[in-house]
Coordinates of C-alpha atoms in Angstrom, one line a residue:
X1274 CA 116.5 55.2 164.5
X1275 CA 119.5 53.4 166.0
X1276 CA 119.9 56.1 168.6
X1277 CA 116.6 55.5 170.3
X1278 CA 114.9 52.8 172.3
X1279 CA 111.0 52.6 172.1
X1280 CA 109.3 52.2 175.3
X1281 CA 105.6 51.5 175.4
X1282 CA 103.0 51.6 178.2
X1283 CA 99.7 49.8 177.9
X1284 CA 96.5 50.5 179.6
X1285 CA 93.4 48.4 178.8
X1286 CA 90.1 50.2 179.2
X1287 CA 86.7 49.2 178.3
X1288 CA 83.7 51.1 176.8
X1289 CA 80.3 49.9 178.1
X1290 CA 77.8 49.9 175.3
X1291 CA 74.4 51.5 175.9
X1292 CA 71.2 51.5 174.2
X1293 CA 70.3 55.2 174.9
X1294 CA 69.3 57.5 172.0
X1295 CA 72.4 59.6 172.6
X1296 CA 74.8 56.8 172.4
X1297 CA 73.0 55.3 169.4
X1298 CA 73.5 58.7 167.8
X1299 CA 77.2 58.6 168.6
X1300 CA 77.7 55.2 167.2
X1301 CA 76.0 56.2 163.9
X1302 CA 78.6 58.9 163.6
X1303 CA 81.4 56.4 164.4
X1304 CA 80.3 54.1 161.7
X1305 CA 82.0 56.5 159.1
X1306 CA 85.4 55.5 160.6
X1307 CA 84.4 52.0 161.7
X1308 CA 82.2 51.3 164.6
X1309 CA 83.4 50.4 167.9
X1310 CA 82.0 47.0 168.7
X1311 CA 80.2 46.3 172.1
X1312 CA 82.7 45.9 175.1
X1313 CA 85.6 46.5 172.8
X1314 CA 89.1 46.8 174.4
X1315 CA 91.3 49.8 173.7
X1316 CA 95.1 49.7 174.5
X1317 CA 96.9 52.9 175.1
X1318 CA 100.1 52.8 173.1
X1319 CA 102.0 56.0 174.3
X1320 CA 105.4 55.6 172.6
X1321 CA 108.4 57.2 174.0
X1322 CA 111.9 57.5 172.7
X1323 CA 114.2 57.0 175.7
X1324 CA 117.2 59.4 175.8
X1325 CA 120.8 58.3 175.5
X1326 CA 120.2 54.7 174.4
X1327 CA 121.2 52.8 171.4
X1328 CA 118.9 49.7 171.8
X1329 CA 115.6 49.6 169.9
X1330 CA 112.8 47.3 171.2
X1331 CA 110.0 45.9 169.1
X1332 CA 106.6 47.8 169.2
X1333 CA 103.4 45.9 168.7
X1334 CA 102.3 48.5 166.1
X1335 CA 105.5 49.1 164.1
X1336 CA 103.4 51.2 161.7
X1337 CA 102.1 53.4 164.3
X1338 CA 105.2 54.6 166.3
X1339 CA 104.5 58.0 167.7
X1340 CA 106.6 60.4 169.7
X1341 CA 104.0 62.1 171.9
X1342 CA 104.3 65.4 173.7
X1343 CA 105.5 63.5 176.7
X1344 CA 108.2 61.7 174.9
X1345 CA 111.6 62.4 173.6
X1346 CA 112.9 62.4 170.0
X1347 CA 116.3 62.5 168.3
X1348 CA 116.3 64.6 165.2
X1349 CA 118.9 64.1 162.3
X1350 CA 118.7 67.5 160.6
X1351 CA 119.3 71.2 161.4
X1352 CA 116.3 73.4 161.6
X1353 CA 115.9 76.3 159.1
X1354 CA 115.6 79.8 160.2
X1355 CA 112.2 81.2 160.5
X1356 CA 111.5 84.5 158.7
X1357 CA 110.3 85.8 162.1
X1358 CA 111.9 84.4 165.2
X1359 CA 109.8 81.4 166.5
X1360 CA 107.0 81.7 164.0
X1361 CA 106.1 78.5 162.3
X1362 CA 102.5 78.8 161.2
X1363 CA 100.5 82.0 160.3
X1364 CA 96.8 82.6 159.7
X1365 CA 95.4 81.5 156.3
X1366 CA 94.9 83.8 153.3
X1367 CA 92.0 86.1 153.1
X1368 CA 88.8 84.2 152.5
X1369 CA 90.0 81.1 154.3
X1370 CA 88.5 79.5 157.5
X1371 CA 91.5 80.5 159.6
X1372 CA 92.2 84.0 158.2
X1373 CA 91.5 85.9 161.5
X1374 CA 93.1 83.6 164.1
X1375 CA 95.2 80.7 164.7
X1376 CA 96.5 78.9 167.8
X1377 CA 96.2 76.1 170.3
X1378 CA 98.9 73.8 168.8
X1379 CA 98.9 70.1 169.5
X1380 CA 102.1 68.5 168.1
X1381 CA 102.9 64.9 167.5
X1382 CA 105.9 63.3 165.7
X1383 CA 105.7 60.1 163.8
X1384 CA 108.9 58.2 163.4
X1385 CA 109.1 55.8 160.4
X1386 CA 112.0 53.7 159.2
X1387 CA 113.7 56.3 157.1
X1388 CA 111.7 59.5 157.9
X1389 CA 110.3 61.7 160.5
X1390 CA 106.8 63.2 160.1
X1391 CA 105.3 65.8 162.3
X1392 CA 101.6 66.5 162.7
X1393 CA 100.1 69.7 164.2
X1394 CA 96.4 70.1 165.1
X1395 CA 95.3 73.6 165.8
X1396 CA 92.4 75.9 166.0
X1397 CA 91.4 78.9 163.9
X1398 CA 88.5 81.1 162.8
X1399 CA 87.6 83.8 160.3
X1400 CA 85.6 86.0 162.6
X1401 CA 87.3 89.1 164.0
X1402 CA 86.4 91.0 167.1
X1403 CA 84.6 88.3 169.1
X1404 CA 84.1 88.8 172.8
X1405 CA 85.0 85.2 173.5
X1406 CA 88.5 85.9 172.2
X1407 CA 89.2 87.3 175.8
X1408 CA 89.0 83.6 177.0
X1409 CA 89.6 81.4 174.0
X1410 CA 91.4 83.5 171.4
X1411 CA 91.5 81.1 168.4
X1412 CA 88.5 78.8 169.0
X1413 CA 86.4 78.2 166.0
X1414 CA 87.2 75.1 163.9
X1415 CA 90.2 72.6 163.9
X1416 CA 92.8 72.1 161.4
X1417 CA 95.9 70.1 160.6
X1418 CA 99.3 70.6 159.1
X1419 CA 102.3 68.4 158.5
X1420 CA 105.9 68.8 158.6
X1421 CA 109.2 66.8 158.0
X1422 CA 111.1 68.5 160.7
X1423 CA 108.6 70.3 163.0
X1424 CA 109.4 73.7 161.7
X1425 CA 108.3 73.9 158.0
X1426 CA 104.7 73.3 158.1
X1427 CA 102.2 72.8 155.2
X1428 CA 98.4 72.6 155.7
X1429 CA 96.7 69.5 154.4
X1430 CA 93.6 69.7 152.1
X1431 CA 90.4 70.4 154.1
X1432 CA 88.3 67.4 154.9
X1433 CA 84.8 67.3 153.3
X1434 CA 83.6 65.7 156.4
X1435 CA 84.8 68.5 158.6
X1436 CA 81.1 69.4 159.2
X1437 CA 79.5 65.9 159.6
X1438 CA 76.2 65.2 157.9
X1439 CA 73.5 63.0 159.3
X1440 CA 74.4 60.0 157.2
X1441 CA 77.5 58.5 155.7
X1442 CA 75.9 58.9 152.2
X1443 CA 75.5 62.7 152.6
X1444 CA 79.1 62.8 153.7
X1445 CA 80.2 61.0 150.6
X1446 CA 78.1 63.3 148.5
X1447 CA 80.0 66.3 150.1
X1448 CA 83.2 64.4 149.2
X1449 CA 82.2 63.9 145.6
X1450 CA 81.2 67.6 145.2
X1451 CA 84.4 68.7 147.0
X1452 CA 82.3 70.7 149.4
X1453 CA 85.1 71.3 151.9
X1454 CA 85.7 74.4 154.0
X1455 CA 87.4 77.3 152.3
X1456 CA 91.2 77.1 152.5
X1457 CA 93.5 74.2 153.5
X1458 CA 93.8 72.4 156.7
X1459 CA 90.2 72.3 158.3
X1460 CA 89.3 68.9 159.5
X1461 CA 86.5 69.6 162.1
X1462 CA 84.0 72.4 162.5
X1463 CA 81.5 73.2 165.2
X1464 CA 78.7 70.8 165.6
X1465 CA 75.6 71.0 163.5
X1466 CA 73.0 69.5 165.9
X1467 CA 71.2 72.3 167.8
X1468 CA 71.3 70.5 171.2
X1469 CA 75.1 69.8 171.3
X1470 CA 77.6 71.8 173.3
X1471 CA 79.9 72.8 170.5
X1472 CA 77.6 74.5 168.0
X1473 CA 79.2 78.0 168.4
X1474 CA 83.0 77.1 168.4
X1475 CA 85.5 74.4 169.2
X1476 CA 89.2 74.3 170.0
X1477 CA 91.4 71.2 170.0
X1478 CA 93.6 70.8 173.1
X1479 CA 94.9 67.3 172.9
X1480 CA 95.3 64.2 170.5
X1481 CA 96.1 60.8 171.8
X1482 CA 97.0 57.8 169.6
X1483 CA 95.4 54.6 170.8
X1484 CA 95.3 51.2 169.3
X1485 CA 91.9 49.5 169.0
X1486 CA 91.6 45.7 168.5
X1487 CA 88.0 46.1 167.3
X1488 CA 89.1 48.0 164.2
X1489 CA 89.5 45.6 161.3
X1490 CA 92.8 47.1 160.1
X1491 CA 94.4 46.8 163.5
X1492 CA 96.0 50.3 163.4
X1493 CA 95.7 53.1 166.0
X1494 CA 92.8 55.2 166.6
X1495 CA 93.2 58.9 167.1
X1496 CA 91.4 60.5 170.1
X1497 CA 90.9 64.1 170.0
X1498 CA 90.0 66.0 173.3
X1499 CA 88.6 69.5 172.6
X1500 CA 86.5 72.2 174.3
X1501 CA 83.3 73.6 172.5
X1502 CA 80.9 76.3 173.3
X1503 CA 77.2 76.7 172.3
X1504 CA 75.2 79.8 171.5
X1505 CA 73.9 80.0 175.0
X1506 CA 74.2 83.5 176.3
X1507 CA 76.1 83.6 179.5
X1508 CA 76.3 86.6 181.9
X1509 CA 80.0 87.5 182.4
X1510 CA 81.4 87.8 185.9
X1511 CA 83.7 90.4 187.3
X1512 CA 87.5 90.3 186.7
X1513 CA 88.1 88.6 183.3
X1514 CA 90.5 90.7 181.3
X1515 CA 89.0 91.9 178.0
X1516 CA 85.3 91.1 179.1
X1517 CA 83.0 93.8 180.3
X1518 CA 81.3 92.4 183.5
X1519 CA 77.6 91.7 183.6
X1520 CA 77.1 91.5 179.9
X1521 CA 76.0 88.4 177.9
X1522 CA 78.4 86.5 175.8
X1523 CA 77.8 83.6 173.4
X1524 CA 80.2 80.6 173.6
X1525 CA 81.5 81.2 177.0
X1526 CA 79.8 78.1 178.5
X1527 CA 82.4 75.7 177.3
X1528 CA 82.5 71.9 177.9
X1529 CA 85.1 69.1 177.0
X1530 CA 84.3 66.7 174.1
X1531 CA 85.8 63.8 172.3
X1532 CA 86.2 62.8 168.7
X1533 CA 87.8 59.8 167.1
X1534 CA 89.5 59.2 163.7
X1535 CA 91.4 56.5 161.8
X1536 CA 93.5 58.9 159.8
X1537 CA 93.7 62.2 161.8
X1538 CA 91.7 63.9 159.2
X1539 CA 88.1 62.6 159.2
X1540 CA 86.6 62.8 162.6
X1541 CA 83.5 61.4 164.3
X1542 CA 82.2 62.9 167.5
X1543 CA 81.7 60.5 170.5
X1544 CA 78.9 61.6 172.8
X1545 CA 79.6 61.8 176.5
X1546 CA 77.2 61.3 179.2
X1547 CA 76.0 64.9 179.5
X1548 CA 72.9 65.6 177.6
X1549 CA 74.7 68.0 175.3
X1550 CA 77.1 65.2 174.3
X1551 CA 80.0 66.7 176.4
X1552 CA 82.2 64.5 178.6
X1553 CA 81.7 66.7 181.5
X1554 CA 79.3 69.5 182.6
X1555 CA 80.3 72.8 184.2
X1556 CA 80.0 73.0 188.0
X1557 CA 76.9 74.0 189.9
X1558 CA 76.4 77.7 190.7
X1559 CA 79.2 78.8 193.2
X1560 CA 81.6 76.1 192.2
X1561 CA 85.0 77.0 190.9
X1562 CA 84.2 75.7 187.4
X1563 CA 80.7 76.9 187.0
X1564 CA 81.5 79.2 184.2
X1565 CA 83.3 76.8 181.8
X1566 CA 85.5 73.8 181.6
X1567 CA 88.0 74.4 178.9
X1568 CA 91.3 73.1 177.3
X1569 CA 90.9 69.4 178.4
X1570 CA 94.2 67.6 178.2
X1571 CA 94.7 63.9 179.1
X1572 CA 97.5 61.9 180.7
X1573 CA 97.4 58.1 180.9
X1574 CA 99.2 57.7 184.3
X1575 CA 98.7 54.0 184.5
X1576 CA 96.2 51.2 183.8
X1577 CA 92.8 52.5 184.5
X1578 CA 94.2 55.8 185.6
X1579 CA 93.4 58.4 183.0
X1580 CA 93.6 62.1 184.1
X1581 CA 92.0 65.1 182.4
X1582 CA 93.5 68.5 183.2
X1583 CA 91.2 71.5 182.5
X1584 CA 90.8 75.0 183.5
X1585 CA 88.0 77.5 184.4
X1586 CA 87.6 81.0 185.9
X1587 CA 86.5 81.0 189.5
X1588 CA 84.1 83.9 189.8
X1589 CA 84.3 84.1 193.6
X1590 CA 88.2 84.1 193.6
X1591 CA 88.3 86.1 190.4
X1592 CA 91.2 84.1 189.0
X1593 CA 91.9 81.3 186.5
X1594 CA 92.3 77.8 188.1
X1595 CA 93.3 74.4 186.8
X1596 CA 91.5 71.2 188.1
X1597 CA 91.4 67.6 187.0
X1598 CA 89.0 64.7 186.5
X1599 CA 89.7 61.0 186.5
X1600 CA 88.5 58.2 184.3
X1601 CA 89.1 54.4 184.1
X1602 CA 88.5 54.4 180.3
X1603 CA 88.5 57.9 178.8
X1604 CA 84.7 58.0 178.3
X1605 CA 83.3 58.3 181.8
X1606 CA 84.9 61.1 183.8
X1607 CA 84.5 62.1 187.5
X1608 CA 85.6 65.6 188.6
X1609 CA 88.2 65.6 191.4
X1610 CA 88.5 69.4 192.1
X1611 CA 91.0 72.2 191.6
X1612 CA 94.7 71.6 192.0
X1613 CA 96.7 74.8 190.9
X1614 CA 96.1 78.5 190.5
X1615 CA 99.6 80.1 190.2
X1616 CA 101.0 82.8 192.4
X1617 CA 99.4 85.0 195.0
X1618 CA 101.5 88.1 194.9
X1619 CA 99.7 90.8 192.7
X1620 CA 103.0 91.7 190.9
X1621 CA 103.9 88.0 189.7
X1622 CA 103.4 86.9 186.1
X1623 CA 100.6 84.5 187.2
X1624 CA 98.9 86.7 189.7
X1625 CA 95.4 86.2 188.0
X1626 CA 95.9 82.5 187.7
X1627 CA 96.6 79.6 185.3
X1628 CA 94.7 79.1 182.0
X1629 CA 95.5 76.5 179.4
X1630 CA 98.0 73.9 180.6
X1631 CA 99.8 70.7 179.2
X1632 CA 101.0 68.2 181.6
X1633 CA 103.6 65.6 180.7
X1634 CA 105.6 63.0 182.7
X1635 CA 109.4 63.8 182.2
X1636 CA 111.3 60.8 181.1
X1637 CA 114.4 61.6 183.1
X1638 CA 113.1 63.0 186.5
X1639 CA 110.0 60.9 186.5
X1640 CA 108.1 64.0 187.6
X1641 CA 104.9 65.4 186.3
X1642 CA 105.6 68.6 184.5
X1643 CA 102.9 71.3 183.9
X1644 CA 103.6 73.9 181.3
X1645 CA 100.9 76.5 181.6
X1646 CA 99.5 79.8 180.3
X1647 CA 100.0 82.3 183.0
X1648 CA 97.6 85.3 183.5
X1649 CA 99.0 88.5 185.1
X1650 CA 97.1 91.0 186.9
X1651 CA 96.7 93.2 183.8
X1652 CA 95.7 90.3 181.6
X1653 CA 99.1 89.8 179.9
X1654 CA 99.8 86.1 179.0
X1655 CA 103.1 84.2 179.3
X1656 CA 104.2 80.6 179.8
X1657 CA 105.2 79.1 183.2
X1658 CA 106.2 75.8 184.5
X1659 CA 105.4 73.7 187.7
X1660 CA 106.3 70.2 188.8
X1661 CA 104.7 67.6 191.0
X1662 CA 105.7 64.1 192.1
X1663 CA 102.2 62.6 191.5
X1664 CA 100.6 64.9 189.1
X1665 CA 97.9 65.9 191.5
X1666 CA 99.2 67.6 194.6
X1667 CA 102.3 69.5 195.8
X1668 CA 102.7 71.5 192.7
X1669 CA 106.0 73.7 192.7
X1670 CA 106.0 76.5 190.4
X1671 CA 108.9 78.5 189.0
X1672 CA 108.7 82.1 190.2
X1673 CA 109.0 83.6 186.7
X1674 CA 107.9 82.8 183.2
X1675 CA 109.9 80.5 180.9
X1676 CA 108.7 82.4 177.9
X1677 CA 107.1 85.8 177.6
X1678 CA 106.1 88.1 174.7
X1679 CA 109.0 89.0 172.4
X1680 CA 111.2 92.0 173.5
X1681 CA 111.1 93.2 169.8
X1682 CA 108.1 95.6 169.5
X1683 CA 107.6 94.5 165.8
X1684 CA 107.6 90.8 166.5
X1685 CA 104.4 88.7 165.7
X1686 CA 104.3 87.6 169.4
X1687 CA 105.5 90.8 171.2
X1688 CA 102.3 91.0 173.3
X1689 CA 101.5 87.7 174.7
X1690 CA 102.3 84.0 174.4
X1691 CA 100.2 81.0 175.7
X1692 CA 98.6 77.6 175.1
X1693 CA 101.9 75.7 175.4
X1694 CA 102.4 72.2 173.8
X1695 CA 105.8 70.7 175.0
X1696 CA 107.7 68.1 173.1
X1697 CA 110.6 66.3 175.0
X1698 CA 113.7 66.0 173.0
X1699 CA 117.0 64.1 173.3
X1700 CA 119.5 65.1 176.0
X1701 CA 116.8 66.6 178.3
X1702 CA 115.9 69.4 175.8
X1703 CA 112.4 70.7 175.0
X1704 CA 110.6 72.1 172.1
X1705 CA 107.8 74.4 173.2
X1706 CA 105.1 75.1 170.7
X1707 CA 102.8 78.0 171.6
X1708 CA 100.3 80.6 170.5
X1709 CA 101.3 84.3 170.1
X1710 CA 99.9 87.8 169.3
X1711 CA 101.0 91.4 169.3
X1712 CA 98.4 92.6 171.8
X1713 CA 99.3 92.4 175.3
X1714 CA 95.8 92.0 176.8
X1715 CA 93.2 90.6 174.4
X1716 CA 92.4 89.7 170.9
X1717 CA 92.9 86.6 168.8
X1718 CA 96.0 84.5 168.6
X1719 CA 97.9 85.6 165.4
X1720 CA 100.2 82.7 164.9
X1721 CA 101.9 79.6 166.2
X1722 CA 105.5 79.6 167.4
X1723 CA 108.3 77.3 168.5
X1724 CA 111.0 77.8 171.2
X1725 CA 113.7 75.5 172.1
X1726 CA 115.8 75.1 175.2
X1727 CA 119.4 76.4 174.7
X1728 CA 122.7 75.4 176.3
X1729 CA 122.3 77.6 179.3
X1730 CA 122.4 75.8 182.7
X1731 CA 119.2 77.3 183.9
X1732 CA 117.0 74.5 185.4
X1733 CA 114.0 74.1 187.6
X1734 CA 113.6 71.0 189.5
X1735 CA 115.9 69.2 187.0
X1736 CA 113.9 70.5 184.0
X1737 CA 115.6 72.8 181.5
X1738 CA 113.8 76.1 181.4
X1739 CA 115.9 78.6 179.3
X1740 CA 114.2 78.9 175.9
X1741 CA 115.1 80.7 172.7
X1742 CA 112.7 81.2 169.8
X1743 CA 113.6 79.2 166.7
X1744 CA 117.0 77.6 166.3
X1745 CA 120.4 79.1 166.0
X1746 CA 122.5 78.0 163.0

């Protein structure tokens, strides 16, 4: 680790305790991974590895040094060739919880004294032919895999607490009887309480590592932001590729949620202020986000300045749009409105708007960089990039995709790519983890891939944007 300097940012936030029935219910779940005490203080420890430096500073949590998606990492080893270019994780075997779909990667890297450990949270399901796949292709449950190099991934054993019971004793009984989901990797399933927003499906979209002084061990706490949908039947609007208009679809009314964990495996839902337990509600009728609020991804821009980026489908404009919400603490969120919807020319790669996005602050240029799933007029998905000086307004988009479906017709991702998760590397390079599938218009994600910036000089606003799948020997 002599080639990197750790740089930490701290943001103190406070959760006001409440005596409502909903928050008491949330606290009862949290007791399984140690309860947050009243008025506890949480300190954001977003660890960056600053490029081209040889000085390493001390970190307040040496056992919890993480390279987040918004950070840079220096790797020591060459990456092995994938059997299929770019492919790093495939659906599970027949009979497992993620046999039909897999996607939505969220990748983090842990740097120890003598090793590198990578973690990937992802979404998957075992139900083929769902109408909701047109909007959220791999949503179902959440899994986790680990790696020593970010390429060769192995699913961890499924957690017995993936589907939480009403009491900790019942959860322990599940553990004793080994009642875990079928197959490896599953760590969180849809909610079991009938009134919650995520009873039909859920999809992880962000994981943050935060230190919590109220936890007796003093180690970091994992925050998972995800979108969930209930079994409420929703009338589909005109214009969504893959969905027949004016039909009813279960799971389309998605809302953002929060879960916490001490180990990244056993999660406890934290109820938001909405009566369904969600952090935010959908918009009122006629609003741009009245249909759903999906793929929440959070950036800590400064003390008391947390920003959630999410997307929806504007039924009036008939296009996908990204908006944002603000929060002083990560629990109470206030919508701030739409900020970006791609290009306007009908022939461009993002003519139908912008779906799942991932925003990071670039270490070198200090710009906010949005890597986003672009939706073309015919429904094809690709990955685009836009930059902003403040992360809110003035977004400048590149006029063509940085990654599209593979040109090889037999490739696993020859149809579409989407749900980007960027990892900033040494020397201004990027790794881009993404979902892929053979279908060009709809259907489930069929794998998770990785692309890396090459040696080409192609840049956009100081950001390298020339990608190749996998790594050349």
